[in-house]
Coordinates of N, CA, C and O in Angstrom, one line a residue:
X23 N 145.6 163.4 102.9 CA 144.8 162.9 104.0 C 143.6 162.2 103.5 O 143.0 161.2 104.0
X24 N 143.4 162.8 102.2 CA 142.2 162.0 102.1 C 142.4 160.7 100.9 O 141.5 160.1 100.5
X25 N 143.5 160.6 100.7 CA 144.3 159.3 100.4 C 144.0 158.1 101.6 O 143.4 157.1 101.3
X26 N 144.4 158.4 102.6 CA 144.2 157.4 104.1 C 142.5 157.0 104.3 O 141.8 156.0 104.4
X27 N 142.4 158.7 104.4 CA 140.6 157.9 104.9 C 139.7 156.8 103.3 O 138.7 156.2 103.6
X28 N 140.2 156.9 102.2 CA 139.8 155.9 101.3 C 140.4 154.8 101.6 O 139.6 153.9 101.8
X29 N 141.6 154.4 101.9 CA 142.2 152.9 102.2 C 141.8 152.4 103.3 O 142.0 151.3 103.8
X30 N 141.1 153.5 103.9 CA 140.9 152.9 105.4 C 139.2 152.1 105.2 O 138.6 151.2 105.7
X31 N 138.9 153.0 104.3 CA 137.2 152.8 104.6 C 137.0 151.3 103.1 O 136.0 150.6 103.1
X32 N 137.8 151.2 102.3 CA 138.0 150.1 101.3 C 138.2 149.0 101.6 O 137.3 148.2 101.4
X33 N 139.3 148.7 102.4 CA 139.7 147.9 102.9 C 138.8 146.9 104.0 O 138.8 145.7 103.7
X34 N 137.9 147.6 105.2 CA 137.3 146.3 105.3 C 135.7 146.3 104.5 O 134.7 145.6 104.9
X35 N 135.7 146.9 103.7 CA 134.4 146.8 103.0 C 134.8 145.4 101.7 O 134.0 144.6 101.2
X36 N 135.9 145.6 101.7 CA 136.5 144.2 100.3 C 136.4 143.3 101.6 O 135.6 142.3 101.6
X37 N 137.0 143.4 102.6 CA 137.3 141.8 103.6 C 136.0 141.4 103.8 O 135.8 140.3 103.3
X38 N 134.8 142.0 104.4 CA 133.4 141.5 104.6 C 132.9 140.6 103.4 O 132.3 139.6 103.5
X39 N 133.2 141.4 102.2 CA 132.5 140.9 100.9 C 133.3 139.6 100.5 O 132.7 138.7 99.9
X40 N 134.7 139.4 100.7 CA 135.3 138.0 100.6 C 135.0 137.3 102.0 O 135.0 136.0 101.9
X41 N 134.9 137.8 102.9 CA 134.1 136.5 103.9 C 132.5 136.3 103.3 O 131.8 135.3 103.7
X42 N 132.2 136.8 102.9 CA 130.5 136.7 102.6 C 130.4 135.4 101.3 O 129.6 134.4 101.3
X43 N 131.4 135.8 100.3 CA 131.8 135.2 99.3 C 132.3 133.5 99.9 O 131.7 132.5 99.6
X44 N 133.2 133.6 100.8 CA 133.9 132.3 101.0 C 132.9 131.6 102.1 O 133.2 130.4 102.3
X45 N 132.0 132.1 102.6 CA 130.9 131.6 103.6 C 130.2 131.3 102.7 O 129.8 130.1 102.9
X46 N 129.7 131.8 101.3 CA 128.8 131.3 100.1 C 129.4 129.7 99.7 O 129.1 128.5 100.1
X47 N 130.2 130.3 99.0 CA 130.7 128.9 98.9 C 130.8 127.8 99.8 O 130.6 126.7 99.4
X48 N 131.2 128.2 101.4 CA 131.4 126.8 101.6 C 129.8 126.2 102.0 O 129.7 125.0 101.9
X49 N 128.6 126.7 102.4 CA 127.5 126.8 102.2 C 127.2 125.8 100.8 O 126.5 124.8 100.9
X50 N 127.8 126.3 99.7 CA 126.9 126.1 98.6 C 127.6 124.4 98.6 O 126.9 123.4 98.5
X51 N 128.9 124.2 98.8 CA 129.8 122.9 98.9 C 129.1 122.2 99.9 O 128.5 121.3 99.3
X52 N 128.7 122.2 101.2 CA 128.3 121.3 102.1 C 126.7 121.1 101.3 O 126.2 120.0 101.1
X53 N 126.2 121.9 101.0 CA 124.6 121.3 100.4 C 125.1 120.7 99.0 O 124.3 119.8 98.9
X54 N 125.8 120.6 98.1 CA 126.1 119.6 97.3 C 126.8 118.4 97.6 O 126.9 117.4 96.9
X55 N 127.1 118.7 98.7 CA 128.0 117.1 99.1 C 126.3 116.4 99.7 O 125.8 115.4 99.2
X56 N 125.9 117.1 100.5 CA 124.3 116.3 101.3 C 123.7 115.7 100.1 O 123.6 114.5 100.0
X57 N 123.1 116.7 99.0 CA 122.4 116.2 98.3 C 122.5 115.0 97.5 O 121.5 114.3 97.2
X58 N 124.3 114.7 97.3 CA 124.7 113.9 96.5 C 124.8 112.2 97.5 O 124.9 111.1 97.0
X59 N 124.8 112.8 98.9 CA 125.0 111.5 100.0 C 123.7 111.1 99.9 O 123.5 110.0 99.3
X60 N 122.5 112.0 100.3 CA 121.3 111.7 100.2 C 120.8 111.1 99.2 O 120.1 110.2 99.6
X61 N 120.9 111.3 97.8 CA 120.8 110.2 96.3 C 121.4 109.1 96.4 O 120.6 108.1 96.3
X62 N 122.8 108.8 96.8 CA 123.5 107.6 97.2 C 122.5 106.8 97.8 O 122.0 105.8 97.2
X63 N 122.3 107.2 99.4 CA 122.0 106.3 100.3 C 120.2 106.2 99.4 O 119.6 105.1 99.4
X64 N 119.7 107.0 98.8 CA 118.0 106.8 98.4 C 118.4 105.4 97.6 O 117.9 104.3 97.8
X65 N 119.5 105.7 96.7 CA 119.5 104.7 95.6 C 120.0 103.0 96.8 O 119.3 102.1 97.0
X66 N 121.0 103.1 97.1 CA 121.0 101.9 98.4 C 120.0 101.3 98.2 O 119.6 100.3 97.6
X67 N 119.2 102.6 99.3 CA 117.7 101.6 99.8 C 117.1 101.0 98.7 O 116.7 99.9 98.7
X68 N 117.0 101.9 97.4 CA 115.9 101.1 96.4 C 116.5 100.0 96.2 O 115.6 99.2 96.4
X69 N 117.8 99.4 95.9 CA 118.1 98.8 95.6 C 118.2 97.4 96.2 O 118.2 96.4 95.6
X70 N 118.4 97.6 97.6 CA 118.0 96.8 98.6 C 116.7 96.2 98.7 O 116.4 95.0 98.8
X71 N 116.0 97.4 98.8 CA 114.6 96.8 98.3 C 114.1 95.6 96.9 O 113.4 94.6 96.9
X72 N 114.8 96.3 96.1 CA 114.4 95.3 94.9 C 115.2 94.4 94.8 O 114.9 93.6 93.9
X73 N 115.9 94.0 95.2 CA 116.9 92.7 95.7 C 116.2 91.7 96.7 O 116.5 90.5 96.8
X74 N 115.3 92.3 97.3 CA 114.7 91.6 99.0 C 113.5 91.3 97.9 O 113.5 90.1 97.5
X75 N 112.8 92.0 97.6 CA 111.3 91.5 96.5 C 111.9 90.9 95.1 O 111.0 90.7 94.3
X76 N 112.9 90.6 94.8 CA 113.2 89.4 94.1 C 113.5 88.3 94.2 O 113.1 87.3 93.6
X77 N 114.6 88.7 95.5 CA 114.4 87.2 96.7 C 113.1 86.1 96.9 O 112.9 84.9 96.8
X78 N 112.2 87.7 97.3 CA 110.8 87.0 97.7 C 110.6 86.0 96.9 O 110.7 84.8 97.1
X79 N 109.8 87.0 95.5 CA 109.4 86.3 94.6 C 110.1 85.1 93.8 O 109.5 84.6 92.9
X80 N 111.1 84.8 93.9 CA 111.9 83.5 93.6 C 111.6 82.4 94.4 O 111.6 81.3 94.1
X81 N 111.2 83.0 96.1 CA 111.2 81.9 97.2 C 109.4 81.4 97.6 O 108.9 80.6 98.3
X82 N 109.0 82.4 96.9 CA 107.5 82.5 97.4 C 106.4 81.6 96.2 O 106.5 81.7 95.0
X83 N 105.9 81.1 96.7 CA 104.8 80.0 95.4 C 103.2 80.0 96.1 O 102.6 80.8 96.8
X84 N 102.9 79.2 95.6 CA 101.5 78.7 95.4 C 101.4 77.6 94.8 O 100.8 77.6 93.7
X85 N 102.0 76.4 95.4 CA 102.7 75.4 94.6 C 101.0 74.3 94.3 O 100.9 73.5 93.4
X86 N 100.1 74.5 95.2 CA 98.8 73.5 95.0 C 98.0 74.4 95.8 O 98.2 75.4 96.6
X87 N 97.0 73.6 95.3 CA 95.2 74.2 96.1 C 94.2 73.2 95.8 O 94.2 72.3 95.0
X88 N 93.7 73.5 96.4 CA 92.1 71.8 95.8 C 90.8 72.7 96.0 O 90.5 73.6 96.8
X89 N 90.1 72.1 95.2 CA 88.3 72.9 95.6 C 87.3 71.6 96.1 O 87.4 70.4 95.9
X90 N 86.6 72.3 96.7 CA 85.2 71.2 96.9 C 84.5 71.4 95.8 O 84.2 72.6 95.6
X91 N 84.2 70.5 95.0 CA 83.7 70.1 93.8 C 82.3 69.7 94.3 O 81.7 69.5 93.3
X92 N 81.7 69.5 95.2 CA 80.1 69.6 95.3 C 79.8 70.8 95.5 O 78.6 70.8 95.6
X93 N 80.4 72.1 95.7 CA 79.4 73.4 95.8 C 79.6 73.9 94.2 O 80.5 73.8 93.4
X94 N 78.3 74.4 94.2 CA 78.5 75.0 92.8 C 78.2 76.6 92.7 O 77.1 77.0 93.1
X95 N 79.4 77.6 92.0 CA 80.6 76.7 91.4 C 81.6 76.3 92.7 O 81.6 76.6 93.9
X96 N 82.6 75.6 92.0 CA 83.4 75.1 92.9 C 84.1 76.1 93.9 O 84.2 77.3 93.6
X97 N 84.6 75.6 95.1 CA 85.0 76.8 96.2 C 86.7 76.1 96.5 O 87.0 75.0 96.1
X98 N 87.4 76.8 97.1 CA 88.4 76.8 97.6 C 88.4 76.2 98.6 O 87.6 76.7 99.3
X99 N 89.0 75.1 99.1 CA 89.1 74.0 99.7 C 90.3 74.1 100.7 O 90.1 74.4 101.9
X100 N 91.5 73.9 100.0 CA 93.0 73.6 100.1 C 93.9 75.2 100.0 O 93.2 75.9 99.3
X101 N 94.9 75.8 100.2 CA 95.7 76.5 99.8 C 96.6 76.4 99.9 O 96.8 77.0 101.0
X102 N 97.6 76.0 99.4 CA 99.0 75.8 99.9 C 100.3 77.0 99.3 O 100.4 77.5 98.2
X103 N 100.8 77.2 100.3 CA 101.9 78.7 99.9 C 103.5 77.7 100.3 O 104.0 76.9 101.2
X104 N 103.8 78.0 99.5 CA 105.7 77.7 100.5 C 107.0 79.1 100.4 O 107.2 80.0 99.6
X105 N 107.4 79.0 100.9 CA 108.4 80.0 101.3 C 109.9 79.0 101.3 O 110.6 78.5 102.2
X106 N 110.1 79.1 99.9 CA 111.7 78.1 99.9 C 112.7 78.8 100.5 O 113.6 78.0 100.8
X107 N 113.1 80.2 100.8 CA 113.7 80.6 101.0 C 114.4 79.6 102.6 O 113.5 79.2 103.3
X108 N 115.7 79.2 102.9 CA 116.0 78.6 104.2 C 115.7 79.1 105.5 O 115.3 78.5 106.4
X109 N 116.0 80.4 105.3 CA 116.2 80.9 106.9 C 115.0 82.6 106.8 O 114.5 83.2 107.7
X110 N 115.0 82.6 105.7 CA 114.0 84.3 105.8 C 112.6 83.7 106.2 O 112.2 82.9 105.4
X111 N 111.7 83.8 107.0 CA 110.0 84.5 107.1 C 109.7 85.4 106.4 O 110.2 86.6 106.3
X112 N 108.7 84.8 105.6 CA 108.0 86.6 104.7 C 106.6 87.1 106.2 O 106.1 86.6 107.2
X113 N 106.5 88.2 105.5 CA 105.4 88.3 106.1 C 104.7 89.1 105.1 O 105.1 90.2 104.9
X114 N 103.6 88.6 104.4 CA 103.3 89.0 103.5 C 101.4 89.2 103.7 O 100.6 88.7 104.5
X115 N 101.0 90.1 102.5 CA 99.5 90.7 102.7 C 99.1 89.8 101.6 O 99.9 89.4 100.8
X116 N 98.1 89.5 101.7 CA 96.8 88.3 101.1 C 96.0 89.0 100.6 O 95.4 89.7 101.4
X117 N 95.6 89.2 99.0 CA 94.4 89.7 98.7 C 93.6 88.7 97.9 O 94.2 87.9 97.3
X118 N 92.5 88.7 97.8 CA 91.6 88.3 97.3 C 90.5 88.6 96.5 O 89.3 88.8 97.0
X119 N 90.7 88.8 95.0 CA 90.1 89.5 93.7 C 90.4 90.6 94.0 O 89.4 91.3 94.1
X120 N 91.7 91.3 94.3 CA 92.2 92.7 94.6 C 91.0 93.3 96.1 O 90.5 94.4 96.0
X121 N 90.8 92.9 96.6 CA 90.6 92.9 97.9 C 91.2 92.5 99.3 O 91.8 91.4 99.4
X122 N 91.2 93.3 100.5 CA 92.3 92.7 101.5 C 91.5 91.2 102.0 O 90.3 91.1 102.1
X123 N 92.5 90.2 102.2 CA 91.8 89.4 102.8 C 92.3 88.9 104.5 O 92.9 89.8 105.0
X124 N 92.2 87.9 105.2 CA 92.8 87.7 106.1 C 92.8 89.1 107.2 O 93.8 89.6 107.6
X125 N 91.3 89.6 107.4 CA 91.0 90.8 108.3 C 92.4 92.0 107.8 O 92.6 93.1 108.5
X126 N 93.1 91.7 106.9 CA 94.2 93.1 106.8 C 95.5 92.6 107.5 O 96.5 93.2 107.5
X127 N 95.2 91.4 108.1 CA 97.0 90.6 108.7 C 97.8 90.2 108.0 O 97.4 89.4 107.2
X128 N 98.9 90.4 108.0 CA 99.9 89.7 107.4 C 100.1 88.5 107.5 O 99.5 87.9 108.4
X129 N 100.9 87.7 106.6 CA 100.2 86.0 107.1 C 102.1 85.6 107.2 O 102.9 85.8 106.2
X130 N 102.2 85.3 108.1 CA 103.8 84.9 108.6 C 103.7 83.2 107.5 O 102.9 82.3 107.4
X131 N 105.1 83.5 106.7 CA 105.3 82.4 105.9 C 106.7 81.7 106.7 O 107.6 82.4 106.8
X132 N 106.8 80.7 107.2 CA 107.9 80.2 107.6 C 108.9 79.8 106.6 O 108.7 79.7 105.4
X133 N 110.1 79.5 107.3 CA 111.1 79.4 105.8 C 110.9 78.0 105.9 O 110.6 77.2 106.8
X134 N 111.3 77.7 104.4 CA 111.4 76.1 104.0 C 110.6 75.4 104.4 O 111.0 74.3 104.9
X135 N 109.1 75.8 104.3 CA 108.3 75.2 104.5 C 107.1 75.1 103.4 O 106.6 76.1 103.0
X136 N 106.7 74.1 102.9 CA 105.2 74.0 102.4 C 104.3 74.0 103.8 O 104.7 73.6 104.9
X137 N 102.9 74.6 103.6 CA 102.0 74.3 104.5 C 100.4 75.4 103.8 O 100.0 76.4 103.2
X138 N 100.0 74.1 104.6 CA 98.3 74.6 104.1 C 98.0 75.6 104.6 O 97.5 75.5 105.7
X139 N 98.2 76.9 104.2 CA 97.6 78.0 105.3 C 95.9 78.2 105.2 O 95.3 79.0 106.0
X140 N 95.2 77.5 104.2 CA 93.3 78.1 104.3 C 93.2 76.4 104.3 O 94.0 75.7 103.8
X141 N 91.9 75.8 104.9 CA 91.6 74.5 105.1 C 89.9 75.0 105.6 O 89.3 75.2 106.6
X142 N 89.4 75.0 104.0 CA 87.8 75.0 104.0 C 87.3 76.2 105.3 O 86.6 75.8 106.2
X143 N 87.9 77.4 105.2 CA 87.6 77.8 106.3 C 88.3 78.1 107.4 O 88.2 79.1 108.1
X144 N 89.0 77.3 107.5 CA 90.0 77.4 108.9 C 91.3 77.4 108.5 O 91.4 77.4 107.3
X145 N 92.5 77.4 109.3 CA 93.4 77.6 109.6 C 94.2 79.2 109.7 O 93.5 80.1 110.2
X146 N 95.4 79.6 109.2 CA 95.9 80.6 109.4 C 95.4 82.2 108.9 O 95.4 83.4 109.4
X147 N 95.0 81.5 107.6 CA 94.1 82.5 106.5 C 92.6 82.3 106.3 O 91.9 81.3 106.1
X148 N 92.1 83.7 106.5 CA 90.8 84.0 106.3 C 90.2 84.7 105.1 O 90.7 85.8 104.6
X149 N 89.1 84.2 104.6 CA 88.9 85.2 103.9 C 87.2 85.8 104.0 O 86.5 85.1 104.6
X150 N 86.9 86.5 103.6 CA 85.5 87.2 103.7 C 84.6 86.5 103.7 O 83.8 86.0 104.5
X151 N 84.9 86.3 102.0 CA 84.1 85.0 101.0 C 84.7 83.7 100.7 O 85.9 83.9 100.6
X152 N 84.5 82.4 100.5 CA 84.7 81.8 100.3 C 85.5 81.7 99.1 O 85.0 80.7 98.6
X153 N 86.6 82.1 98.2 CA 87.0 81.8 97.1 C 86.4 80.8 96.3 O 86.2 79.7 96.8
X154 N 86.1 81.2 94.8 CA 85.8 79.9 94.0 C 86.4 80.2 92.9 O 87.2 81.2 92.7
X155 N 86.0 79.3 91.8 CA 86.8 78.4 90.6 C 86.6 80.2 89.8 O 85.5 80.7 89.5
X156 N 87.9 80.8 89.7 CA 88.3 81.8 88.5 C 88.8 82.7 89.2 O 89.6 83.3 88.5
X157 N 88.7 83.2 90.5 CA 89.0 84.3 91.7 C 90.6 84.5 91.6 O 91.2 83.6 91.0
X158 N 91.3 85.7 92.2 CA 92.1 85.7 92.3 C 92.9 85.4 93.4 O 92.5 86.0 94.4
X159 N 93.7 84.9 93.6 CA 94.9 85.0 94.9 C 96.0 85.5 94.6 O 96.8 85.1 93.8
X160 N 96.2 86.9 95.6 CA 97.6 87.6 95.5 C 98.5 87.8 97.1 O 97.9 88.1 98.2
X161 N 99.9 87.6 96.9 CA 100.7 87.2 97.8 C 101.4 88.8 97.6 O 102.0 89.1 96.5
X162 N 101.3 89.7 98.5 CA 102.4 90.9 98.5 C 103.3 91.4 99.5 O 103.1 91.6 100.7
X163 N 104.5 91.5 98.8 CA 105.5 92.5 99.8 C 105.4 93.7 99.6 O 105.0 93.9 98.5
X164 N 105.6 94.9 100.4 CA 105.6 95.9 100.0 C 104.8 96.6 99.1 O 104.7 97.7 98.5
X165 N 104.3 95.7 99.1 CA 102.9 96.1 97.5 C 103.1 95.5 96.2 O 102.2 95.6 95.3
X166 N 104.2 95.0 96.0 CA 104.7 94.1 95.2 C 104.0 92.8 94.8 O 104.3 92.1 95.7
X167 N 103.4 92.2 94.3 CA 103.2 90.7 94.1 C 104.4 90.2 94.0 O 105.3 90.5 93.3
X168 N 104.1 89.3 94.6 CA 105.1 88.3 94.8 C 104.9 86.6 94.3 O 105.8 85.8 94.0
X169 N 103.6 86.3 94.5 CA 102.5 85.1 94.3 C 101.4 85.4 94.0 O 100.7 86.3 94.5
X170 N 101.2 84.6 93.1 CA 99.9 85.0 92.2 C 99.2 83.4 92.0 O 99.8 82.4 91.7
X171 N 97.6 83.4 92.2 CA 97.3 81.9 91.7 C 95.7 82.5 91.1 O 95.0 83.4 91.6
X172 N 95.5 81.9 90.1 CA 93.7 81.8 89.6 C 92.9 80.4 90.3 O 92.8 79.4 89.6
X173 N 92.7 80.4 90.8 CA 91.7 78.9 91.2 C 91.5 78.3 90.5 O 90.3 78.3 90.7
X174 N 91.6 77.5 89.5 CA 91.5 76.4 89.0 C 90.8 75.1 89.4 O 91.7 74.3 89.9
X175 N 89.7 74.7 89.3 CA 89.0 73.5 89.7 C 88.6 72.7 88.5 O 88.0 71.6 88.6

């Protein structure tokens, strides 16, 4: 009799511990399958991203600029940006000597276009200070430079 009450009391104490086991496992399988989707799709995005900011920077310039040559030193006049890209708009951040410029706005580049975005002051782009002859101009996506110009007068 006491043959029976051991098989009886064995028996579901092993079944619990192999469901506990095969619930482990499948636990441990679905969080390795996530982790490895989740790396996938991270790597995607990087990739996408650095594909889109190489785009940019292939389509994005700073192709001319002019200064007024009576202020001294010379100031920023002219700025011209183009966006060769056909059909994409950048929308890109403006700094000036690593400073934001253009109040913190983004400056909409149209595609396949040259165009003067700063005109002594006026037009699309603003800046604090007047740029002059050695200053920087930087063009960013994402934080990226994309266009880069030194003033030159």
């Amino acid at each position: 009799m006491s043959d029976k009450i051991m098989k009886k009391g064995v028996t579901p104490v092993i079944a619990i511990i192999m469901l506990v086991l095969i619930v482990l496992v499948m636990v441990g399988g679905v969080f390795a399958w996530m982790t490895g989707f989740q790396e996938d799709e991270k790597e995607k995005g990087q990739q996408q991203l650095d594909e889109f900011l190489q785009d940019a920077e292939n389509n994005i310039m700073i192709p001319s600029h002019t200064c007024d040559e009576s202020s001294d030193p010379p100031k920023l006049d002219e700025l011209y940006i183009r966006n060769d890209h056909e059909t994409e708009p950048y929308n890109v951040t403006v700094f000036h000597d690593g400073s934001l410029a253009n109040n913190g706005d983004t400056l909409n580049l149209v595609p396949d276009t040259t165009k003067d975005y700063y005109n002594a002051g006026s037009g699309e782009l603003t800046f604090d200070e007047r740029p002059e002859r050695g200053d920087d101009i930087e063009l960013k996506l994402s934080g990226e430079t994309v266009a880069s110009l030194t003033i030159s007068c």
